[in-house]
């Protein structure tokens, strides 16, 4: 077998894993696999290459080796949940000249792909009820074929009711999986995180990375992951990010009311934003457009709420609000491995608290930049900085508010003099009634779900996890793990 030595071939490098002459399109040409996972060759007098991140897997077809690749392409942006996106399938086929050479190529390619630590078995939740109810179609047509090409084994579970995913991950054996994937909006992600945190082995469980594929109304988390690296928010880009196996940490906020707790990874809203988010659910068939349509209605009939917020500002934001003191509820507890995660062990009473009193149009806390695929709510939010971004609006003329709505897509709304935008380490919400109708209260929304319903609010007769009263929010830095494009 005529193996090329690195020093004898201009395409090779000292770090080449293998270099040999092969047939490419019927022409004998040198081919090299570098230590960086790049395949290099010459075709029609032009040097070509396939990078490590483009390679999904390979398969032997008779005497030939087919390397399955996904090539990055640039073009128009595709909205969340749509087809197409930033990648196109384009395989590379070569034929080693000898059986021994083919076996060696396969061994080197297999060893290198295994060394990348990519996921090989995933638990996939598909939510057929979210958004425009397209998750099943998106999974079958766009997601599963890519996982198949990457030789990733899948265990697929369609969610059948609310909290189904949470119930499953809370009790099942997770040791056989390399990650969990949510083909949905943000709701199933929130269920999965809460389920993991309620496990006795939550510390180990939270190391399991979670991946998002956009198939719902909001898609704020996956938009926040893909947008900073210039990728469109679509199923293909999201799936490729999972296949490549890169990970990043994510802050988790613990929302407490007495002994009741909810773990949030996206946002908490009260006032205008919460009213739009929850009351617009009657227009779910419209997809993400429901927020714009109902938002206009809510601005025309603008509400304000009495109440008070307290917060511990991040460094550099100490000028916001007025000095205040805060006494922690005695019922709040800290970590207990027998009961699952109980929130960060933080001495809140020793912190420097500030307060802002109402009335308020809106109070909005964000953990990541994007609240939905077209809403850059908190442009300075970071995934694991240990802080929540707080956006407060006390009052705003309706025309100015309509103008601000148009700026949500690029995040410039936070520059408005009608909004206060800061970072906080801890937060307390004391919600009150509407100023125009004292017998009507509001809705507290966390991660797209109702956390509390006040008197005579939308669907106030339905049960909620918490009562419409004081809530305490603390942040645990980098507690959860996500699949990430980089």
PDB file of C-alpha atoms in Angstrom, residues 342-484:
ATOM      1  CA  UNK A 342     -34.140  24.197  46.747  1.00  0.00           C
ATOM      2  CA  UNK A 343     -32.492  27.378  45.493  1.00  0.00           C
ATOM      3  CA  UNK A 344     -29.139  29.122  46.010  1.00  0.00           C
ATOM      4  CA  UNK A 345     -27.761  29.368  49.519  1.00  0.00           C
ATOM      5  CA  UNK A 346     -27.472  33.156  49.596  1.00  0.00           C
ATOM      6  CA  UNK A 347     -27.594  35.495  52.594  1.00  0.00           C
ATOM      7  CA  UNK A 348     -30.016  38.016  51.132  1.00  0.00           C
ATOM      8  CA  UNK A 349     -30.503  40.110  54.256  1.00  0.00           C
ATOM      9  CA  UNK A 350     -26.865  41.247  54.210  1.00  0.00           C
ATOM     10  CA  UNK A 351     -27.158  42.604  50.669  1.00  0.00           C
ATOM     11  CA  UNK A 352     -27.695  46.233  49.666  1.00  0.00           C
ATOM     12  CA  UNK A 353     -31.353  46.379  48.635  1.00  0.00           C
ATOM     13  CA  UNK A 354     -33.032  49.123  46.603  1.00  0.00           C
ATOM     14  CA  UNK A 355     -36.700  49.722  45.848  1.00  0.00           C
ATOM     15  CA  UNK A 356     -38.946  51.294  43.221  1.00  0.00           C
ATOM     16  CA  UNK A 357     -42.578  52.008  44.038  1.00  0.00           C
ATOM     17  CA  UNK A 358     -45.449  51.931  41.551  1.00  0.00           C
ATOM     18  CA  UNK A 359     -47.620  52.420  39.736  1.00  0.00           C
ATOM     19  CA  UNK A 360     -46.110  50.363  36.900  1.00  0.00           C
ATOM     20  CA  UNK A 361     -46.983  49.728  33.291  1.00  0.00           C
ATOM     21  CA  UNK A 362     -44.608  46.768  33.119  1.00  0.00           C
ATOM     22  CA  UNK A 363     -41.959  44.910  35.098  1.00  0.00           C
ATOM     23  CA  UNK A 364     -39.883  42.466  33.071  1.00  0.00           C
ATOM     24  CA  UNK A 365     -36.992  40.234  34.207  1.00  0.00           C
ATOM     25  CA  UNK A 366     -34.883  38.441  31.623  1.00  0.00           C
ATOM     26  CA  UNK A 367     -32.253  35.720  31.837  1.00  0.00           C
ATOM     27  CA  UNK A 368     -31.361  35.645  28.109  1.00  0.00           C
ATOM     28  CA  UNK A 369     -31.501  38.339  25.409  1.00  0.00           C
ATOM     29  CA  UNK A 370     -34.453  37.186  23.307  1.00  0.00           C
ATOM     30  CA  UNK A 371     -37.967  36.760  24.674  1.00  0.00           C
ATOM     31  CA  UNK A 372     -39.277  35.499  21.325  1.00  0.00           C
ATOM     32  CA  UNK A 373     -37.849  35.188  17.832  1.00  0.00           C
ATOM     33  CA  UNK A 374     -38.728  38.841  17.098  1.00  0.00           C
ATOM     34  CA  UNK A 375     -38.324  40.304  20.604  1.00  0.00           C
ATOM     35  CA  UNK A 376     -34.852  41.343  21.760  1.00  0.00           C
ATOM     36  CA  UNK A 377     -36.071  42.138  25.248  1.00  0.00           C
ATOM     37  CA  UNK A 378     -32.743  42.401  27.089  1.00  0.00           C
ATOM     38  CA  UNK A 379     -29.882  43.038  24.655  1.00  0.00           C
ATOM     39  CA  UNK A 380     -27.209  42.963  27.381  1.00  0.00           C
ATOM     40  CA  UNK A 381     -28.351  39.713  29.031  1.00  0.00           C
ATOM     41  CA  UNK A 382     -25.772  36.910  29.350  1.00  0.00           C
ATOM     42  CA  UNK A 383     -26.347  33.180  29.740  1.00  0.00           C
ATOM     43  CA  UNK A 384     -24.242  32.713  32.848  1.00  0.00           C
ATOM     44  CA  UNK A 385     -23.252  36.039  34.388  1.00  0.00           C
ATOM     45  CA  UNK A 386     -25.166  35.407  37.627  1.00  0.00           C
ATOM     46  CA  UNK A 387     -27.544  38.345  37.041  1.00  0.00           C
ATOM     47  CA  UNK A 388     -31.026  38.949  35.683  1.00  0.00           C
ATOM     48  CA  UNK A 389     -31.752  41.893  33.394  1.00  0.00           C
ATOM     49  CA  UNK A 390     -34.582  44.084  34.737  1.00  0.00           C
ATOM     50  CA  UNK A 391     -36.673  46.331  32.474  1.00  0.00           C
ATOM     51  CA  UNK A 392     -39.089  48.628  34.340  1.00  0.00           C
ATOM     52  CA  UNK A 393     -41.676  50.993  32.867  1.00  0.00           C
ATOM     53  CA  UNK A 394     -43.635  53.153  35.285  1.00  0.00           C
ATOM     54  CA  UNK A 395     -45.497  55.318  32.809  1.00  0.00           C
ATOM     55  CA  UNK A 396     -45.444  55.998  29.083  1.00  0.00           C
ATOM     56  CA  UNK A 397     -47.662  57.911  26.624  1.00  0.00           C
ATOM     57  CA  UNK A 398     -49.500  55.559  24.291  1.00  0.00           C
ATOM     58  CA  UNK A 399     -47.932  56.954  21.123  1.00  0.00           C
ATOM     59  CA  UNK A 400     -44.452  56.608  22.602  1.00  0.00           C
ATOM     60  CA  UNK A 401     -45.303  53.080  23.699  1.00  0.00           C
ATOM     61  CA  UNK A 402     -46.432  52.177  20.185  1.00  0.00           C
ATOM     62  CA  UNK A 403     -43.095  53.451  18.904  1.00  0.00           C
ATOM     63  CA  UNK A 404     -41.267  51.367  21.500  1.00  0.00           C
ATOM     64  CA  UNK A 405     -43.088  48.256  20.290  1.00  0.00           C
ATOM     65  CA  UNK A 406     -41.412  48.652  16.902  1.00  0.00           C
ATOM     66  CA  UNK A 407     -37.997  48.750  18.596  1.00  0.00           C
ATOM     67  CA  UNK A 408     -38.379  45.422  20.403  1.00  0.00           C
ATOM     68  CA  UNK A 409     -36.951  43.610  17.384  1.00  0.00           C
ATOM     69  CA  UNK A 410     -33.527  45.260  17.709  1.00  0.00           C
ATOM     70  CA  UNK A 411     -33.386  45.936  21.467  1.00  0.00           C
ATOM     71  CA  UNK A 412     -33.217  49.725  21.170  1.00  0.00           C
ATOM     72  CA  UNK A 413     -36.352  50.070  23.296  1.00  0.00           C
ATOM     73  CA  UNK A 414     -34.139  49.937  26.400  1.00  0.00           C
ATOM     74  CA  UNK A 415     -32.686  53.335  25.405  1.00  0.00           C
ATOM     75  CA  UNK A 416     -36.054  54.996  25.960  1.00  0.00           C
ATOM     76  CA  UNK A 417     -36.334  57.515  28.825  1.00  0.00           C
ATOM     77  CA  UNK A 418     -39.547  55.721  29.791  1.00  0.00           C
ATOM     78  CA  UNK A 419     -37.696  52.507  30.615  1.00  0.00           C
ATOM     79  CA  UNK A 420     -35.155  51.706  33.323  1.00  0.00           C
ATOM     80  CA  UNK A 421     -32.778  48.920  32.300  1.00  0.00           C
ATOM     81  CA  UNK A 422     -30.415  47.377  34.853  1.00  0.00           C
ATOM     82  CA  UNK A 423     -28.949  44.125  36.124  1.00  0.00           C
ATOM     83  CA  UNK A 424     -29.889  42.583  39.477  1.00  0.00           C
ATOM     84  CA  UNK A 425     -28.659  39.694  41.632  1.00  0.00           C
ATOM     85  CA  UNK A 426     -31.884  39.231  43.595  1.00  0.00           C
ATOM     86  CA  UNK A 427     -35.404  40.575  43.198  1.00  0.00           C
ATOM     87  CA  UNK A 428     -38.693  40.819  45.078  1.00  0.00           C
ATOM     88  CA  UNK A 429     -42.054  41.590  43.483  1.00  0.00           C
ATOM     89  CA  UNK A 430     -44.965  42.900  45.545  1.00  0.00           C
ATOM     90  CA  UNK A 431     -47.804  43.121  42.985  1.00  0.00           C
ATOM     91  CA  UNK A 432     -50.909  45.209  43.498  1.00  0.00           C
ATOM     92  CA  UNK A 433     -54.226  46.005  41.852  1.00  0.00           C
ATOM     93  CA  UNK A 434     -54.919  48.073  38.755  1.00  0.00           C
ATOM     94  CA  UNK A 435     -55.036  51.799  39.488  1.00  0.00           C
ATOM     95  CA  UNK A 436     -58.247  52.338  37.529  1.00  0.00           C
ATOM     96  CA  UNK A 437     -60.144  49.352  38.953  1.00  0.00           C
ATOM     97  CA  UNK A 438     -59.008  48.433  42.468  1.00  0.00           C
ATOM     98  CA  UNK A 439     -60.971  45.176  42.434  1.00  0.00           C
ATOM     99  CA  UNK A 440     -58.948  43.868  39.469  1.00  0.00           C
ATOM    100  CA  UNK A 441     -55.435  42.482  39.762  1.00  0.00           C
ATOM    101  CA  UNK A 442     -52.929  41.227  37.219  1.00  0.00           C
ATOM    102  CA  UNK A 443     -51.093  38.142  36.036  1.00  0.00           C
ATOM    103  CA  UNK A 444     -47.569  37.055  36.900  1.00  0.00           C
ATOM    104  CA  UNK A 445     -46.004  35.168  34.013  1.00  0.00           C
ATOM    105  CA  UNK A 446     -42.792  33.155  34.089  1.00  0.00           C
ATOM    106  CA  UNK A 447     -41.355  31.491  30.990  1.00  0.00           C
ATOM    107  CA  UNK A 448     -44.651  31.774  29.137  1.00  0.00           C
ATOM    108  CA  UNK A 449     -46.773  30.121  31.813  1.00  0.00           C
ATOM    109  CA  UNK A 450     -49.032  31.658  34.450  1.00  0.00           C
ATOM    110  CA  UNK A 451     -47.352  31.704  37.832  1.00  0.00           C
ATOM    111  CA  UNK A 452     -50.119  33.623  39.647  1.00  0.00           C
ATOM    112  CA  UNK A 453     -53.544  35.058  38.777  1.00  0.00           C
ATOM    113  CA  UNK A 454     -54.985  38.023  40.663  1.00  0.00           C
ATOM    114  CA  UNK A 455     -58.627  38.806  41.333  1.00  0.00           C
ATOM    115  CA  UNK A 456     -60.761  39.242  38.203  1.00  0.00           C
ATOM    116  CA  UNK A 457     -57.760  38.696  35.933  1.00  0.00           C
ATOM    117  CA  UNK A 458     -57.800  36.593  32.761  1.00  0.00           C
ATOM    118  CA  UNK A 459     -59.057  33.070  33.615  1.00  0.00           C
ATOM    119  CA  UNK A 460     -58.741  33.917  37.309  1.00  0.00           C
ATOM    120  CA  UNK A 461     -60.818  30.852  38.225  1.00  0.00           C
ATOM    121  CA  UNK A 462     -58.060  28.525  36.986  1.00  0.00           C
ATOM    122  CA  UNK A 463     -55.491  27.176  39.409  1.00  0.00           C
ATOM    123  CA  UNK A 464     -51.979  28.644  39.460  1.00  0.00           C
ATOM    124  CA  UNK A 465     -48.814  27.511  41.183  1.00  0.00           C
ATOM    125  CA  UNK A 466     -48.597  30.589  43.422  1.00  0.00           C
ATOM    126  CA  UNK A 467     -50.898  33.256  44.791  1.00  0.00           C
ATOM    127  CA  UNK A 468     -50.923  36.840  43.573  1.00  0.00           C
ATOM    128  CA  UNK A 469     -48.594  38.163  46.270  1.00  0.00           C
ATOM    129  CA  UNK A 470     -44.972  38.730  47.171  1.00  0.00           C
ATOM    130  CA  UNK A 471     -42.424  36.686  45.214  1.00  0.00           C
ATOM    131  CA  UNK A 472     -38.692  36.367  45.862  1.00  0.00           C
ATOM    132  CA  UNK A 473     -36.253  35.639  43.031  1.00  0.00           C
ATOM    133  CA  UNK A 474     -32.622  34.589  43.345  1.00  0.00           C
ATOM    134  CA  UNK A 475     -30.102  33.495  40.716  1.00  0.00           C
ATOM    135  CA  UNK A 476     -27.749  30.514  40.676  1.00  0.00           C
ATOM    136  CA  UNK A 477     -24.946  31.123  38.193  1.00  0.00           C
ATOM    137  CA  UNK A 478     -24.367  28.543  35.466  1.00  0.00           C
ATOM    138  CA  UNK A 479     -26.508  25.866  37.093  1.00  0.00           C
ATOM    139  CA  UNK A 480     -27.950  24.235  33.931  1.00  0.00           C
ATOM    140  CA  UNK A 481     -26.247  23.082  30.714  1.00  0.00           C
ATOM    141  CA  UNK A 482     -27.296  23.739  27.114  1.00  0.00           C
ATOM    142  CA  UNK A 483     -26.127  22.522  23.719  1.00  0.00           C
ATOM    143  CA  UNK A 484     -24.683  25.584  22.015  1.00  0.00           C
TER     144      UNK A 484
END
